[in-house]
Amino acid sequence: MSKVYLSPPDVGQLEESYALAAIRSGWVAPLGPDVDAFESELAERIGTSYAVATSSGTAALHLALLGVGAGPGQAVVMPTLTFAATANAAIYTGAEPIFVDCDPTTGNIDVDLLESLLDRLAAEQRRVAAVVPVDMFGVCADYDRLLPVCERAGYPVIEDAAEALGATRSGRAAGSFGRAGVLSFNGNKIMTTSGGGMLLTDDAELAARARYLATQARQPVAHYEHTDIGYNYRLSNVLAAIGRAQLSRLDGMIRRRHELRDQYAKLFAACPGVRLLGDADPGANCWLTTIVVEPEIAGWRPGELAAHLAAQDIETRPVWKPMHLQPVHAGAETVLTGAAERLFATGLTLPSGSAMPEHEGERVRRAIDEFLSRR
Ligand SMILES: *Cc1c(COP(=O)(O)O)cnc(C)c1O
């Protein structure tokens, strides 16, 4: 019996043939025709004017923040419930994160809380480089309310859509909402290049600056002149080829993840005290399906289900540990309600990978059923 992972890469023959063709073309470097094509295909899919392929989502976030001038003495406002990379990228620039609590139904940044924070920061004349909402587990943040709030305060939005490729809100694609948006193609994401990312923007200057900084800030002269400190952040052409194969399969992979979510929803429908995180959103990409368990009502704790599944070689995981609870961010500025801590204590993410064959999905559901019927 093989182990069932949370969200393993869904790659096969198509990716193999694209990678092989890229290698045989001779373009084995962090530039080449597959990088160019991958960028224009993604820009078209998301609906932005520019896309810059990077070696990771974190690198794209770093470049986007540099592009809006983030640096020492400034704050970058972000949700506390996110992956470490969101905060790391801000700190690379020398800015300091301010962590905001989340909406308990989606895990996305609490816009009421954000609004009162921005009012206070404006009154205190604090320097704020950007607001970085995260589209948690593939559900877009509440941009209908968030964008006007940030606009009124005069702060640019950098959308961390690392988890949300293929998600939409109000007819717009995740990655297109802010001054810049960022995608990740890490191995566990909805589509992968093994590692990689993309910066999306309509701002020609920001895109050009990102390209320049991502290639060691090399001036366009033969002898490699440098007037800035740059980074080696571009995506390999071979990996871009894998990305193009993945992109051609993206809609099918999203459909499979929706199917898995629907099956979990049915399984837990009759369980009082159990809900699916972000379930009401029709534009979700269903990257990961997470249940939220109120132990007082359900009569069991998510950790007990996790242990039951682990004994059958089925991987599960709590939601992100909030940034304000991370030792490395002790002392960071925060605005909290307790919602993120509650989700950390009560959430459990279930196997959600699009490569999961039907018999494995069945094995997972049978194991859950077994657990539930003993309660
Ligand atoms: C995965 C992820 C990133 C980082 O992407 P990498 O490609 O792994 O660098 C950033 N933010 C969030 C919310 C993520 O989930």
Tab-separated table of C-alpha atoms and ligand atoms in Angstrom:
chain	number	residue	atom	x	y	z
A	1	MET	CA	0.000	0.000	0.000
A	2	SER	CA	1.627	3.258	-1.091
A	3	LYS	CA	1.540	6.444	0.932
A	4	VAL	CA	-1.114	9.014	0.000
A	5	TYR	CA	0.443	12.486	-0.005
A	6	LEU	CA	-1.302	15.807	0.530
A	7	SER	CA	-0.594	17.387	-2.849
A	8	PRO	CA	2.138	15.656	-4.856
A	9	PRO	CA	3.202	16.890	-8.308
A	10	ASP	CA	0.894	15.837	-11.139
A	11	VAL	CA	3.419	15.351	-13.963
A	12	GLY	CA	3.707	12.704	-16.644
A	13	GLN	CA	4.441	12.043	-20.277
A	14	LEU	CA	3.429	15.435	-21.622
A	15	GLU	CA	5.808	17.226	-19.216
A	16	GLU	CA	8.531	14.722	-20.105
A	17	SER	CA	8.183	15.419	-23.822
A	18	TYR	CA	8.190	19.208	-23.340
A	19	ALA	CA	11.302	19.042	-21.105
A	20	LEU	CA	13.086	16.755	-23.568
A	21	ALA	CA	12.300	19.085	-26.465
A	22	ALA	CA	13.663	22.036	-24.476
A	23	ILE	CA	16.897	20.191	-23.698
A	24	ARG	CA	17.314	19.127	-27.324
A	25	SER	CA	16.727	22.716	-28.482
A	26	GLY	CA	19.942	23.692	-26.679
A	27	TRP	CA	18.204	26.306	-24.519
A	28	VAL	CA	19.350	25.004	-21.138
A	29	ALA	CA	19.672	28.348	-19.355
A	30	PRO	CA	17.564	30.810	-17.366
A	31	LEU	CA	16.300	32.276	-20.645
A	32	GLY	CA	15.018	30.946	-23.935
A	33	PRO	CA	11.924	30.557	-26.110
A	34	ASP	CA	10.001	28.452	-23.557
A	35	VAL	CA	10.468	31.152	-20.894
A	36	ASP	CA	9.124	33.781	-23.315
A	37	ALA	CA	6.199	31.585	-24.372
A	38	PHE	CA	5.374	30.564	-20.783
A	39	GLU	CA	5.272	34.241	-19.812
A	40	SER	CA	2.967	35.269	-22.622
A	41	GLU	CA	0.681	32.257	-22.135
A	42	LEU	CA	0.277	33.044	-18.440
A	43	ALA	CA	-0.181	36.783	-18.983
A	44	GLU	CA	-2.946	35.927	-21.414
A	45	ARG	CA	-4.571	33.445	-19.059
A	46	ILE	CA	-4.556	35.859	-16.093
A	47	GLY	CA	-5.296	38.932	-18.167
A	48	THR	CA	-2.273	41.089	-17.309
A	49	SER	CA	-0.042	42.956	-19.763
A	50	TYR	CA	3.218	41.519	-18.417
A	51	ALA	CA	4.511	38.332	-16.805
A	52	VAL	CA	8.046	37.741	-15.529
A	53	ALA	CA	9.042	34.120	-14.862
A	54	THR	CA	11.157	33.620	-11.742
A	55	SER	CA	13.019	30.836	-9.964
A	56	SER	CA	10.369	30.766	-7.207
A	57	GLY	CA	7.224	32.438	-5.974
A	58	THR	CA	9.253	33.917	-3.127
A	59	ALA	CA	11.613	35.559	-5.636
A	60	ALA	CA	8.624	37.019	-7.504
A	61	LEU	CA	7.228	38.420	-4.231
A	62	HIS	CA	10.609	39.938	-3.391
A	63	LEU	CA	10.834	41.576	-6.840
A	64	ALA	CA	7.245	42.870	-6.637
A	65	LEU	CA	7.907	44.446	-3.240
A	66	LEU	CA	11.147	46.030	-4.507
A	67	GLY	CA	9.110	47.287	-7.456
A	68	VAL	CA	6.825	49.326	-5.197
A	69	GLY	CA	9.808	50.648	-3.259
A	70	ALA	CA	9.672	48.497	-0.126
A	71	GLY	CA	12.700	49.031	2.097
A	72	PRO	CA	13.999	49.840	5.575
A	73	GLY	CA	11.745	52.024	7.726
A	74	GLN	CA	8.606	50.818	5.964
A	75	ALA	CA	5.853	48.407	6.879
A	76	VAL	CA	4.325	45.677	4.714
A	77	VAL	CA	0.824	44.675	5.842
A	78	MET	CA	-0.128	41.009	5.391
A	79	PRO	CA	-2.296	38.270	6.901
A	80	THR	CA	-0.826	36.334	9.807
A	81	LEU	CA	-2.296	33.132	8.349
A	82	THR	CA	0.086	32.468	5.476
A	83	PHE	CA	3.171	30.530	4.470
A	84	ALA	CA	6.475	31.940	5.751
A	85	ALA	CA	7.496	33.141	2.263
A	86	THR	CA	5.095	36.119	2.343
A	87	ALA	CA	6.808	37.536	5.412
A	88	ASN	CA	10.308	36.500	4.333
A	89	ALA	CA	10.052	38.433	1.064
A	90	ALA	CA	9.063	41.604	2.924
A	91	ILE	CA	11.955	41.210	5.350
A	92	TYR	CA	14.468	40.664	2.489
A	93	THR	CA	13.731	44.255	1.439
A	94	GLY	CA	14.456	45.577	4.934
A	95	ALA	CA	10.783	46.406	5.581
A	96	GLU	CA	8.869	45.057	8.573
A	97	PRO	CA	5.706	42.970	8.358
A	98	ILE	CA	2.514	43.860	10.224
A	99	PHE	CA	0.375	40.735	10.693
A	100	VAL	CA	-3.411	41.010	10.437
A	101	ASP	CA	-5.881	38.344	11.564
A	102	CYS	CA	-8.224	36.496	9.234
A	103	ASP	CA	-11.840	35.937	8.334
A	104	PRO	CA	-12.750	32.597	9.936
A	105	THR	CA	-14.841	31.388	6.973
A	106	THR	CA	-12.056	31.624	4.377
A	107	GLY	CA	-8.829	32.181	6.316
A	108	ASN	CA	-8.231	35.290	4.188
A	109	ILE	CA	-7.256	38.673	5.613
A	110	ASP	CA	-10.017	40.287	7.724
A	111	VAL	CA	-10.875	43.410	5.719
A	112	ASP	CA	-12.612	45.237	8.617
A	113	LEU	CA	-9.501	44.787	10.705
A	114	LEU	CA	-7.321	45.859	7.775
A	115	GLU	CA	-9.389	48.999	7.260
A	116	SER	CA	-9.072	50.154	10.859
A	117	LEU	CA	-5.346	49.349	10.836
A	118	LEU	CA	-4.758	51.403	7.678
A	119	ASP	CA	-6.721	54.322	9.181
A	120	ARG	CA	-4.501	54.203	12.238
A	121	LEU	CA	-1.256	53.885	10.224
A	122	ALA	CA	-2.302	56.868	8.082
A	123	ALA	CA	-3.102	58.934	11.194
A	124	GLU	CA	0.321	58.041	12.613
A	125	GLN	CA	1.919	58.958	9.261
A	126	ARG	CA	3.603	55.575	9.088
A	127	ARG	CA	5.327	54.567	5.869
A	128	VAL	CA	3.562	51.580	4.345
A	129	ALA	CA	5.161	50.065	1.222
A	130	ALA	CA	2.342	47.657	0.365
A	131	VAL	CA	-0.557	45.530	1.495
A	132	VAL	CA	-0.030	41.860	0.584
A	133	PRO	CA	-3.274	39.852	0.715
A	134	VAL	CA	-2.899	36.081	0.328
A	135	ASP	CA	-5.453	33.993	-1.580
A	136	MET	CA	-5.536	31.300	1.069
A	137	PHE	CA	-5.581	27.719	-0.280
A	138	GLY	CA	-6.933	28.971	-3.622
A	139	VAL	CA	-9.788	31.249	-2.471
A	140	CYS	CA	-9.397	34.873	-3.563
A	141	ALA	CA	-9.358	37.473	-0.800
A	142	ASP	CA	-12.379	39.797	-0.659
A	143	TYR	CA	-11.059	42.214	-3.321
A	144	ASP	CA	-14.433	43.918	-3.824
A	145	ARG	CA	-13.939	45.407	-0.367
A	146	LEU	CA	-10.154	45.213	0.022
A	147	LEU	CA	-9.102	47.146	-3.086
A	148	PRO	CA	-11.112	50.318	-2.304
A	149	VAL	CA	-9.833	50.244	1.303
A	150	CYS	CA	-6.187	50.145	0.128
A	151	GLU	CA	-6.812	52.655	-2.636
A	152	ARG	CA	-8.341	55.144	-0.193
A	153	ALA	CA	-5.298	54.756	2.079
A	154	GLY	CA	-3.003	55.170	-0.942
A	155	TYR	CA	-1.110	51.891	-0.500
A	156	PRO	CA	-0.338	49.537	-3.401
A	157	VAL	CA	-1.588	45.955	-3.268
A	158	ILE	CA	0.751	43.066	-4.083
A	159	GLU	CA	-1.388	39.948	-4.431
A	160	ASP	CA	0.185	36.766	-3.112
A	161	ALA	CA	-1.695	34.370	-5.412
A	162	ALA	CA	0.909	31.612	-4.950
A	163	GLU	CA	-1.848	29.139	-4.038
A	164	ALA	CA	-4.565	30.503	-6.302
A	165	LEU	CA	-3.670	29.986	-9.964
A	166	GLY	CA	-6.951	29.321	-11.784
A	167	ALA	CA	-9.140	30.836	-9.059
A	168	THR	CA	-11.424	33.775	-9.879
A	169	ARG	CA	-13.468	36.395	-8.095
A	170	SER	CA	-16.150	38.575	-9.692
A	171	GLY	CA	-15.001	37.347	-13.103
A	172	ARG	CA	-11.354	38.307	-12.578
A	173	ALA	CA	-8.441	35.890	-12.297
A	174	ALA	CA	-6.331	35.469	-9.181
A	175	GLY	CA	-3.011	37.208	-9.785
A	176	SER	CA	-4.585	40.189	-11.551
A	177	PHE	CA	-5.960	42.189	-8.619
A	178	GLY	CA	-3.060	44.263	-7.323
A	179	ARG	CA	-0.319	46.490	-8.740
A	180	ALA	CA	1.400	43.122	-9.115
A	181	GLY	CA	0.417	39.521	-8.472
A	182	VAL	CA	2.590	36.520	-7.714
A	183	LEU	CA	2.214	32.814	-8.558
A	184	SER	CA	4.209	29.805	-7.338
A	185	PHE	CA	5.024	26.624	-9.245
A	186	ASN	CA	6.559	24.786	-6.312
A	187	GLY	CA	6.214	20.994	-6.322
A	188	ASN	CA	3.099	20.944	-4.118
A	189	LYS	CA	1.178	23.755	-5.831
A	190	ILE	CA	-1.761	23.390	-8.207
A	191	MET	CA	0.676	23.229	-11.093
A	192	THR	CA	4.416	22.888	-10.877
A	193	THR	CA	7.703	23.443	-12.666
A	194	SER	CA	9.391	21.572	-9.757
A	195	GLY	CA	10.230	25.071	-8.535
A	196	GLY	CA	9.388	28.428	-10.049
A	197	GLY	CA	7.184	31.480	-9.908
A	198	MET	CA	5.699	34.322	-11.908
A	199	LEU	CA	5.248	38.030	-11.359
A	200	LEU	CA	2.182	39.456	-13.118
A	201	THR	CA	1.485	43.147	-13.657
A	202	ASP	CA	0.039	45.799	-15.978
A	203	ASP	CA	2.794	48.188	-14.920
A	204	ALA	CA	5.458	48.256	-17.675
A	205	GLU	CA	8.010	49.941	-15.459
A	206	LEU	CA	7.564	47.459	-12.600
A	207	ALA	CA	7.900	44.527	-15.026
A	208	ALA	CA	11.060	45.972	-16.592
A	209	ARG	CA	12.585	46.692	-13.189
A	210	ALA	CA	11.823	43.116	-12.048
A	211	ARG	CA	13.462	41.622	-15.172
A	212	TYR	CA	16.509	43.809	-14.647
A	213	LEU	CA	16.914	42.979	-10.937
A	214	ALA	CA	16.278	39.262	-11.622
A	215	THR	CA	19.252	39.059	-14.015
A	216	GLN	CA	21.922	40.432	-11.641
A	217	ALA	CA	21.049	44.059	-12.505
A	218	ARG	CA	23.205	43.901	-15.602
A	219	GLN	CA	23.343	47.065	-17.693
A	220	PRO	CA	22.811	46.431	-21.425
A	221	VAL	CA	26.473	46.656	-22.374
A	222	ALA	CA	28.904	43.905	-23.371
A	223	HIS	CA	31.268	44.281	-20.409
A	224	TYR	CA	28.685	43.670	-17.617
A	225	GLU	CA	28.300	47.103	-16.039
A	226	HIS	CA	26.475	47.243	-12.666
A	227	THR	CA	24.929	50.227	-10.906
A	228	ASP	CA	22.600	48.211	-8.617
A	229	ILE	CA	22.742	45.032	-6.553
A	230	GLY	CA	20.792	42.390	-8.464
A	231	TYR	CA	19.597	38.830	-7.993
A	232	ASN	CA	19.765	35.580	-9.932
A	233	TYR	CA	16.016	35.006	-9.993
A	234	ARG	CA	15.049	33.936	-13.539
A	235	LEU	CA	13.360	30.643	-14.398
A	236	SER	CA	15.222	27.953	-16.337
A	237	ASN	CA	14.039	27.373	-19.902
A	238	VAL	CA	13.742	23.616	-19.223
A	239	LEU	CA	11.446	24.305	-16.269
A	240	ALA	CA	9.432	26.821	-18.276
A	241	ALA	CA	8.823	24.026	-20.811
A	242	ILE	CA	7.438	21.839	-17.999
A	243	GLY	CA	5.283	24.797	-16.972
A	244	ARG	CA	3.830	25.111	-20.474
A	245	ALA	CA	2.833	21.439	-20.436
A	246	GLN	CA	1.265	21.899	-17.006
A	247	LEU	CA	-0.601	25.026	-18.090
A	248	SER	CA	-2.177	23.133	-20.985
A	249	ARG	CA	-3.546	20.660	-18.402
A	250	LEU	CA	-4.462	23.200	-15.701
A	251	ASP	CA	-8.223	23.183	-16.190
A	252	GLY	CA	-8.355	19.400	-15.984
A	253	MET	CA	-6.220	19.414	-12.826
A	254	ILE	CA	-8.523	21.999	-11.239
A	255	ARG	CA	-11.574	19.904	-12.163
A	256	ARG	CA	-10.049	16.890	-10.407
A	257	ARG	CA	-9.393	18.931	-7.256
A	258	HIS	CA	-13.007	20.155	-7.309
A	259	GLU	CA	-14.176	16.562	-7.587
A	260	LEU	CA	-12.155	15.591	-4.514
A	261	ARG	CA	-13.538	18.572	-2.583
A	262	ASP	CA	-17.121	17.606	-3.534
A	263	GLN	CA	-16.545	14.051	-2.338
A	264	TYR	CA	-15.152	15.279	1.002
A	265	ALA	CA	-18.104	17.666	1.312
A	266	LYS	CA	-20.534	14.766	0.934
A	267	LEU	CA	-18.615	12.678	3.429
A	268	PHE	CA	-18.750	15.349	6.144
A	269	ALA	CA	-22.205	16.748	5.272
A	270	ALA	CA	-23.913	14.849	8.070
A	271	CYS	CA	-21.228	15.687	10.682
A	272	PRO	CA	-22.263	18.456	13.063
A	273	GLY	CA	-19.416	20.832	13.917
A	274	VAL	CA	-17.463	20.117	10.720
A	275	ARG	CA	-17.235	22.529	7.773
A	276	LEU	CA	-14.969	23.049	4.778
A	277	LEU	CA	-12.734	26.128	4.832
A	278	GLY	CA	-13.712	28.626	2.120
A	279	ASP	CA	-16.355	26.253	0.824
A	280	ALA	CA	-18.902	28.863	-0.238
A	281	ASP	CA	-16.592	30.387	-2.863
A	282	PRO	CA	-17.580	29.326	-6.390
A	283	GLY	CA	-14.331	30.702	-7.872
A	284	ALA	CA	-11.982	28.627	-5.683
A	285	ASN	CA	-9.376	26.473	-7.428
A	286	CYS	CA	-9.675	23.912	-4.575
A	287	TRP	CA	-5.893	23.647	-4.275
A	288	LEU	CA	-6.258	22.139	-0.804
A	289	THR	CA	-9.413	20.964	0.944
A	290	THR	CA	-9.358	21.753	4.644
A	291	ILE	CA	-11.957	20.753	7.202
A	292	VAL	CA	-12.557	22.907	10.273
A	293	VAL	CA	-13.690	20.906	13.284
A	294	GLU	CA	-15.365	22.426	16.350
A	295	PRO	CA	-14.448	19.674	18.866
A	296	GLU	CA	-17.165	20.665	21.353
A	297	ILE	CA	-19.830	19.990	18.717
A	298	ALA	CA	-18.219	17.241	16.645
A	299	GLY	CA	-17.116	15.231	19.672
A	300	TRP	CA	-13.620	14.704	18.239
A	301	ARG	CA	-10.484	16.674	17.513
A	302	PRO	CA	-8.843	17.062	14.106
A	303	GLY	CA	-5.652	15.595	15.584
A	304	GLU	CA	-7.504	12.328	16.274
A	305	LEU	CA	-8.555	12.011	12.633
A	306	ALA	CA	-5.007	12.919	11.566
A	307	ALA	CA	-3.607	10.104	13.744
A	308	HIS	CA	-6.161	7.609	12.390
A	309	LEU	CA	-5.221	8.489	8.803
A	310	ALA	CA	-1.464	8.529	9.505
A	311	ALA	CA	-1.765	4.939	10.764
A	312	GLN	CA	-3.007	4.062	7.275
A	313	ASP	CA	-0.200	5.972	5.563
A	314	ILE	CA	-2.420	8.913	4.584
A	315	GLU	CA	-0.885	12.361	4.941
A	316	THR	CA	-2.809	15.318	6.429
A	317	ARG	CA	-1.601	18.663	7.777
A	318	PRO	CA	-2.770	21.515	10.013
A	319	VAL	CA	-3.281	24.882	8.301
A	320	TRP	CA	-0.336	27.302	8.266
A	321	LYS	CA	0.909	28.145	11.729
A	322	PRO	CA	0.145	31.881	11.998
A	323	MET	CA	3.178	34.111	11.521
A	324	HIS	CA	2.631	35.922	14.846
A	325	LEU	CA	3.139	32.573	16.629
A	326	GLN	CA	6.447	31.895	14.846
A	327	PRO	CA	9.491	32.366	17.084
A	328	VAL	CA	11.300	34.232	14.298
A	329	HIS	CA	8.559	36.916	14.279
A	330	ALA	CA	8.319	37.342	18.060
A	331	GLY	CA	7.779	41.048	18.712
A	332	ALA	CA	6.330	41.804	15.267
A	333	GLU	CA	3.411	44.215	15.091
A	334	THR	CA	0.032	42.457	14.988
A	335	VAL	CA	-3.712	43.104	14.860
A	336	LEU	CA	-5.462	40.014	16.185
A	337	THR	CA	-8.930	38.637	16.866
A	338	GLY	CA	-7.944	35.028	17.580
A	339	ALA	CA	-9.446	33.706	14.323
A	340	ALA	CA	-6.137	32.498	12.828
A	341	GLU	CA	-5.121	30.771	16.068
A	342	ARG	CA	-8.524	29.086	16.156
A	343	LEU	CA	-8.130	27.844	12.554
A	344	PHE	CA	-4.632	26.611	13.368
A	345	ALA	CA	-6.092	24.610	16.273
A	346	THR	CA	-9.182	23.289	14.450
A	347	GLY	CA	-8.204	22.947	10.768
A	348	LEU	CA	-7.006	19.796	9.023
A	349	THR	CA	-5.992	19.633	5.364
A	350	LEU	CA	-6.845	16.413	3.534
A	351	PRO	CA	-5.153	14.782	0.511
A	352	SER	CA	-6.142	17.020	-2.415
A	353	GLY	CA	-3.717	16.236	-5.237
A	354	SER	CA	-5.018	16.098	-8.804
A	355	ALA	CA	-2.779	13.079	-9.528
A	356	MET	CA	-4.541	11.013	-6.875
A	357	PRO	CA	-6.106	8.029	-8.664
A	358	GLU	CA	-9.705	7.088	-7.895
A	359	HIS	CA	-8.771	4.002	-5.853
A	360	GLU	CA	-6.605	6.150	-3.539
A	361	GLY	CA	-9.365	8.705	-3.142
A	362	GLU	CA	-11.652	5.863	-2.189
A	363	ARG	CA	-9.101	4.536	0.292
A	364	VAL	CA	-8.930	7.941	1.983
A	365	ARG	CA	-12.720	8.300	2.128
A	366	ARG	CA	-13.146	4.777	3.500
A	367	ALA	CA	-10.593	5.523	6.225
A	368	ILE	CA	-12.429	8.733	7.160
A	369	ASP	CA	-15.768	6.918	7.128
A	370	GLU	CA	-14.366	4.272	9.441
A	371	PHE	CA	-13.186	6.995	11.846
A	372	LEU	CA	-16.545	8.810	11.775
A	373	SER	CA	-18.616	5.664	12.287
A	374	ARG	CA	-16.729	4.922	15.518
A	375	ARG	CA	-17.636	8.300	17.031
B	1	LIG	C1	4.049	28.518	-1.867
B	1	LIG	C2	3.823	29.890	-1.362
B	1	LIG	C3	4.747	30.927	-1.578
B	1	LIG	C4	6.144	30.712	-2.084
B	1	LIG	O1	6.297	30.125	-3.282
B	1	LIG	P1	7.676	29.353	-3.628
B	1	LIG	O2	7.524	29.126	-5.083
B	1	LIG	O3	7.678	28.092	-2.822
B	1	LIG	O4	8.793	30.253	-3.303
B	1	LIG	C5	4.418	32.203	-1.180
B	1	LIG	N1	3.258	32.471	-0.571
B	1	LIG	C6	2.348	31.504	-0.334
B	1	LIG	C7	1.078	31.875	0.339
B	1	LIG	C8	2.605	30.185	-0.697
B	1	LIG	O5	1.729	29.231	-0.400
